[in-house]
PDB file of C-alpha atoms in Angstrom:
ATOM      1  CA  UNK A  22     -12.609  12.990   4.670  1.00  0.00           C
ATOM      2  CA  UNK A  23      -9.286  13.583   2.942  1.00  0.00           C
ATOM      3  CA  UNK A  24      -7.629  10.201   3.541  1.00  0.00           C
ATOM      4  CA  UNK A  25      -6.243  11.268   6.926  1.00  0.00           C
ATOM      5  CA  UNK A  26      -6.112   8.590   9.612  1.00  0.00           C
ATOM      6  CA  UNK A  27      -9.049   8.309  11.968  1.00  0.00           C
ATOM      7  CA  UNK A  28      -8.260   9.490  15.492  1.00  0.00           C
ATOM      8  CA  UNK A  29     -10.168   9.800  18.754  1.00  0.00           C
ATOM      9  CA  UNK A  30     -10.003  12.808  21.039  1.00  0.00           C
ATOM     10  CA  UNK A  31     -11.767  13.680  24.284  1.00  0.00           C
ATOM     11  CA  UNK A  32     -15.053  15.561  24.030  1.00  0.00           C
ATOM     12  CA  UNK A  33     -15.076  19.068  25.533  1.00  0.00           C
ATOM     13  CA  UNK A  34     -17.783  21.655  26.153  1.00  0.00           C
ATOM     14  CA  UNK A  35     -16.613  23.305  22.920  1.00  0.00           C
ATOM     15  CA  UNK A  36     -18.241  20.321  21.134  1.00  0.00           C
ATOM     16  CA  UNK A  37     -21.662  20.966  22.682  1.00  0.00           C
ATOM     17  CA  UNK A  38     -23.312  22.607  19.643  1.00  0.00           C
ATOM     18  CA  UNK A  39     -22.045  19.952  17.247  1.00  0.00           C
ATOM     19  CA  UNK A  40     -23.163  17.097  19.504  1.00  0.00           C
ATOM     20  CA  UNK A  41     -26.560  18.752  19.974  1.00  0.00           C
ATOM     21  CA  UNK A  42     -26.968  18.988  16.203  1.00  0.00           C
ATOM     22  CA  UNK A  43     -26.015  15.321  15.721  1.00  0.00           C
ATOM     23  CA  UNK A  44     -28.274  14.199  18.595  1.00  0.00           C
ATOM     24  CA  UNK A  45     -31.287  15.950  17.106  1.00  0.00           C
ATOM     25  CA  UNK A  46     -30.735  14.667  13.559  1.00  0.00           C
ATOM     26  CA  UNK A  47     -33.911  12.775  12.549  1.00  0.00           C
ATOM     27  CA  UNK A  48     -32.043   9.547  11.708  1.00  0.00           C
ATOM     28  CA  UNK A  49     -30.122   9.681  14.990  1.00  0.00           C
ATOM     29  CA  UNK A  50     -33.369  10.162  16.896  1.00  0.00           C
ATOM     30  CA  UNK A  51     -35.021   7.205  15.137  1.00  0.00           C
ATOM     31  CA  UNK A  52     -32.240   4.912  16.384  1.00  0.00           C
ATOM     32  CA  UNK A  53     -32.069   6.310  19.924  1.00  0.00           C
ATOM     33  CA  UNK A  54     -33.727   5.215  23.119  1.00  0.00           C
ATOM     34  CA  UNK A  55     -35.144   8.734  23.444  1.00  0.00           C
ATOM     35  CA  UNK A  56     -36.637   9.695  20.082  1.00  0.00           C
ATOM     36  CA  UNK A  57     -37.802  13.189  20.957  1.00  0.00           C
ATOM     37  CA  UNK A  58     -35.679  16.253  20.183  1.00  0.00           C
ATOM     38  CA  UNK A  59     -33.524  17.454  23.067  1.00  0.00           C
ATOM     39  CA  UNK A  60     -33.537  21.176  23.898  1.00  0.00           C
ATOM     40  CA  UNK A  61     -30.317  23.151  24.186  1.00  0.00           C
ATOM     41  CA  UNK A  62     -30.419  23.773  27.987  1.00  0.00           C
ATOM     42  CA  UNK A  63     -31.080  20.076  28.669  1.00  0.00           C
ATOM     43  CA  UNK A  64     -28.275  19.022  26.321  1.00  0.00           C
ATOM     44  CA  UNK A  65     -25.786  21.507  27.751  1.00  0.00           C
ATOM     45  CA  UNK A  66     -26.530  20.330  31.312  1.00  0.00           C
ATOM     46  CA  UNK A  67     -26.250  16.669  30.248  1.00  0.00           C
ATOM     47  CA  UNK A  68     -22.882  17.259  28.574  1.00  0.00           C
ATOM     48  CA  UNK A  69     -21.456  19.127  31.561  1.00  0.00           C
ATOM     49  CA  UNK A  70     -22.514  16.267  33.861  1.00  0.00           C
ATOM     50  CA  UNK A  71     -21.236  13.633  31.418  1.00  0.00           C
ATOM     51  CA  UNK A  72     -17.813  15.276  31.224  1.00  0.00           C
ATOM     52  CA  UNK A  73     -17.602  15.356  35.034  1.00  0.00           C
ATOM     53  CA  UNK A  74     -18.574  11.674  35.356  1.00  0.00           C
ATOM     54  CA  UNK A  75     -15.475   9.546  35.991  1.00  0.00           C
ATOM     55  CA  UNK A  76     -17.414   6.423  34.953  1.00  0.00           C
ATOM     56  CA  UNK A  77     -18.064   7.767  31.446  1.00  0.00           C
ATOM     57  CA  UNK A  78     -15.707   8.052  28.481  1.00  0.00           C
ATOM     58  CA  UNK A  79     -16.648  10.384  25.601  1.00  0.00           C
ATOM     59  CA  UNK A  80     -14.604  10.632  22.409  1.00  0.00           C
ATOM     60  CA  UNK A  81     -14.949  12.450  19.100  1.00  0.00           C
ATOM     61  CA  UNK A  82     -13.759  10.532  16.031  1.00  0.00           C
ATOM     62  CA  UNK A  83     -11.948  12.784  13.568  1.00  0.00           C
ATOM     63  CA  UNK A  84      -9.983  12.604  10.356  1.00  0.00           C
ATOM     64  CA  UNK A  85      -7.993  15.582   9.162  1.00  0.00           C
ATOM     65  CA  UNK A  86      -9.552  17.712  11.917  1.00  0.00           C
ATOM     66  CA  UNK A  87     -13.092  16.937  10.672  1.00  0.00           C
ATOM     67  CA  UNK A  88     -15.406  15.530  13.385  1.00  0.00           C
ATOM     68  CA  UNK A  89     -17.079  12.359  12.093  1.00  0.00           C
ATOM     69  CA  UNK A  90     -18.832  10.886  15.111  1.00  0.00           C
ATOM     70  CA  UNK A  91     -19.035  10.544  18.862  1.00  0.00           C
ATOM     71  CA  UNK A  92     -18.592   7.480  21.072  1.00  0.00           C
ATOM     72  CA  UNK A  93     -19.583   6.927  24.674  1.00  0.00           C
ATOM     73  CA  UNK A  94     -18.746   4.211  27.182  1.00  0.00           C
ATOM     74  CA  UNK A  95     -20.525   4.066  30.541  1.00  0.00           C
ATOM     75  CA  UNK A  96     -18.885   1.895  33.199  1.00  0.00           C
ATOM     76  CA  UNK A  97     -21.116  -0.880  34.534  1.00  0.00           C
ATOM     77  CA  UNK A  98     -20.325  -3.419  37.262  1.00  0.00           C
ATOM     78  CA  UNK A  99     -19.222  -5.980  34.665  1.00  0.00           C
ATOM     79  CA  UNK A 100     -17.727  -3.753  31.942  1.00  0.00           C
ATOM     80  CA  UNK A 101     -18.957  -0.996  29.633  1.00  0.00           C
ATOM     81  CA  UNK A 102     -22.202  -0.024  27.925  1.00  0.00           C
ATOM     82  CA  UNK A 103     -21.471   1.646  24.603  1.00  0.00           C
ATOM     83  CA  UNK A 104     -23.317   4.235  22.555  1.00  0.00           C
ATOM     84  CA  UNK A 105     -22.367   6.052  19.364  1.00  0.00           C
ATOM     85  CA  UNK A 106     -23.480   8.478  16.697  1.00  0.00           C
ATOM     86  CA  UNK A 107     -21.958   8.841  13.256  1.00  0.00           C
ATOM     87  CA  UNK A 108     -22.176  12.393  11.901  1.00  0.00           C
ATOM     88  CA  UNK A 109     -24.930  12.615   9.274  1.00  0.00           C
ATOM     89  CA  UNK A 110     -22.472  13.680   6.549  1.00  0.00           C
ATOM     90  CA  UNK A 111     -20.179  10.717   7.370  1.00  0.00           C
ATOM     91  CA  UNK A 112     -22.755   7.918   7.213  1.00  0.00           C
ATOM     92  CA  UNK A 113     -22.594   5.102   4.699  1.00  0.00           C
ATOM     93  CA  UNK A 114     -18.803   5.184   4.305  1.00  0.00           C
ATOM     94  CA  UNK A 115     -17.705   2.594   6.882  1.00  0.00           C
ATOM     95  CA  UNK A 116     -16.525   5.281   9.291  1.00  0.00           C
ATOM     96  CA  UNK A 117     -18.772   4.068  12.104  1.00  0.00           C
ATOM     97  CA  UNK A 118     -17.251   0.601  12.059  1.00  0.00           C
ATOM     98  CA  UNK A 119     -13.735   2.029  12.043  1.00  0.00           C
ATOM     99  CA  UNK A 120     -14.355   4.513  14.844  1.00  0.00           C
ATOM    100  CA  UNK A 121     -16.053   1.944  17.083  1.00  0.00           C
ATOM    101  CA  UNK A 122     -13.290  -0.631  16.531  1.00  0.00           C
ATOM    102  CA  UNK A 123     -10.673   1.980  17.432  1.00  0.00           C
ATOM    103  CA  UNK A 124     -12.630   3.008  20.527  1.00  0.00           C
ATOM    104  CA  UNK A 125     -13.190  -0.482  21.946  1.00  0.00           C
ATOM    105  CA  UNK A 126      -9.507  -1.358  21.504  1.00  0.00           C
ATOM    106  CA  UNK A 127      -8.876   0.865  24.551  1.00  0.00           C
ATOM    107  CA  UNK A 128     -11.555  -0.661  26.787  1.00  0.00           C
ATOM    108  CA  UNK A 129     -11.213  -3.721  28.991  1.00  0.00           C
ATOM    109  CA  UNK A 130     -13.965  -5.978  30.259  1.00  0.00           C
ATOM    110  CA  UNK A 131     -17.380  -6.857  28.905  1.00  0.00           C
ATOM    111  CA  UNK A 132     -18.778  -4.561  26.223  1.00  0.00           C
ATOM    112  CA  UNK A 133     -22.494  -4.170  25.612  1.00  0.00           C
ATOM    113  CA  UNK A 134     -24.704  -2.027  23.405  1.00  0.00           C
ATOM    114  CA  UNK A 135     -28.462  -1.672  23.198  1.00  0.00           C
ATOM    115  CA  UNK A 136     -29.441  -1.347  19.531  1.00  0.00           C
ATOM    116  CA  UNK A 137     -32.870  -0.546  18.124  1.00  0.00           C
ATOM    117  CA  UNK A 138     -34.250  -3.533  16.197  1.00  0.00           C
ATOM    118  CA  UNK A 139     -33.879  -2.907  12.492  1.00  0.00           C
ATOM    119  CA  UNK A 140     -30.952  -0.496  12.907  1.00  0.00           C
ATOM    120  CA  UNK A 141     -28.742  -2.474  10.541  1.00  0.00           C
ATOM    121  CA  UNK A 142     -25.907   0.080  10.531  1.00  0.00           C
ATOM    122  CA  UNK A 143     -25.510  -0.080  14.328  1.00  0.00           C
ATOM    123  CA  UNK A 144     -25.872  -3.874  14.371  1.00  0.00           C
ATOM    124  CA  UNK A 145     -23.122  -4.091  11.741  1.00  0.00           C
ATOM    125  CA  UNK A 146     -20.906  -1.785  13.801  1.00  0.00           C
ATOM    126  CA  UNK A 147     -21.485  -3.844  16.960  1.00  0.00           C
ATOM    127  CA  UNK A 148     -20.641  -7.065  15.127  1.00  0.00           C
ATOM    128  CA  UNK A 149     -17.460  -5.565  13.642  1.00  0.00           C
ATOM    129  CA  UNK A 150     -16.399  -4.555  17.177  1.00  0.00           C
ATOM    130  CA  UNK A 151     -16.668  -8.192  18.285  1.00  0.00           C
ATOM    131  CA  UNK A 152     -20.104  -8.007  19.875  1.00  0.00           C
ATOM    132  CA  UNK A 153     -22.736 -10.636  19.192  1.00  0.00           C
ATOM    133  CA  UNK A 154     -26.506 -10.461  19.427  1.00  0.00           C
ATOM    134  CA  UNK A 155     -27.460 -11.808  22.861  1.00  0.00           C
ATOM    135  CA  UNK A 156     -31.198 -11.312  23.224  1.00  0.00           C
ATOM    136  CA  UNK A 157     -33.910  -8.694  23.320  1.00  0.00           C
ATOM    137  CA  UNK A 158     -33.003  -5.768  25.568  1.00  0.00           C
ATOM    138  CA  UNK A 159     -35.298  -4.894  28.481  1.00  0.00           C
ATOM    139  CA  UNK A 160     -36.701  -1.964  26.464  1.00  0.00           C
ATOM    140  CA  UNK A 161     -39.293  -2.882  23.842  1.00  0.00           C
ATOM    141  CA  UNK A 162     -37.979  -2.662  20.312  1.00  0.00           C
ATOM    142  CA  UNK A 163     -34.312  -3.034  21.224  1.00  0.00           C
ATOM    143  CA  UNK A 164     -31.786  -5.855  21.275  1.00  0.00           C
ATOM    144  CA  UNK A 165     -28.700  -6.432  23.373  1.00  0.00           C
ATOM    145  CA  UNK A 166     -25.321  -6.918  21.736  1.00  0.00           C
ATOM    146  CA  UNK A 167     -22.319  -7.919  23.882  1.00  0.00           C
ATOM    147  CA  UNK A 168     -18.718  -9.048  23.886  1.00  0.00           C
ATOM    148  CA  UNK A 169     -17.504 -10.919  26.950  1.00  0.00           C
TER     149      UNK A 169
END
């Protein structure tokens, strides 16, 4: 990052390879609900469907034209469920907290995120975005963070 401001832009199919690479990064997989690697055809089909879904918002965080992470919001009956990935080369620099805070500033209603227990980076991001630990999530090994 060259000191440029952090911005968010819509995800497009042109981002598919980059997102696939980030999704299959070993650290990303360890923190995800689905820990197995995702094949290219499955990922490409998922992204096409995700981009067509009017109840889903996908954004790439960038600075100086360099992609630094991806954010997702899925509309629920009472607000949004959030998910994010910080690019492997951008981790440990506070970028995740900044990109999530920027992203949630444009969302109204309840915000929630399911975070793997022990994923301190994601818990820190959720807290910085105004979410608080609520309880264990329905899935074993995860906790629910939310902002009303």
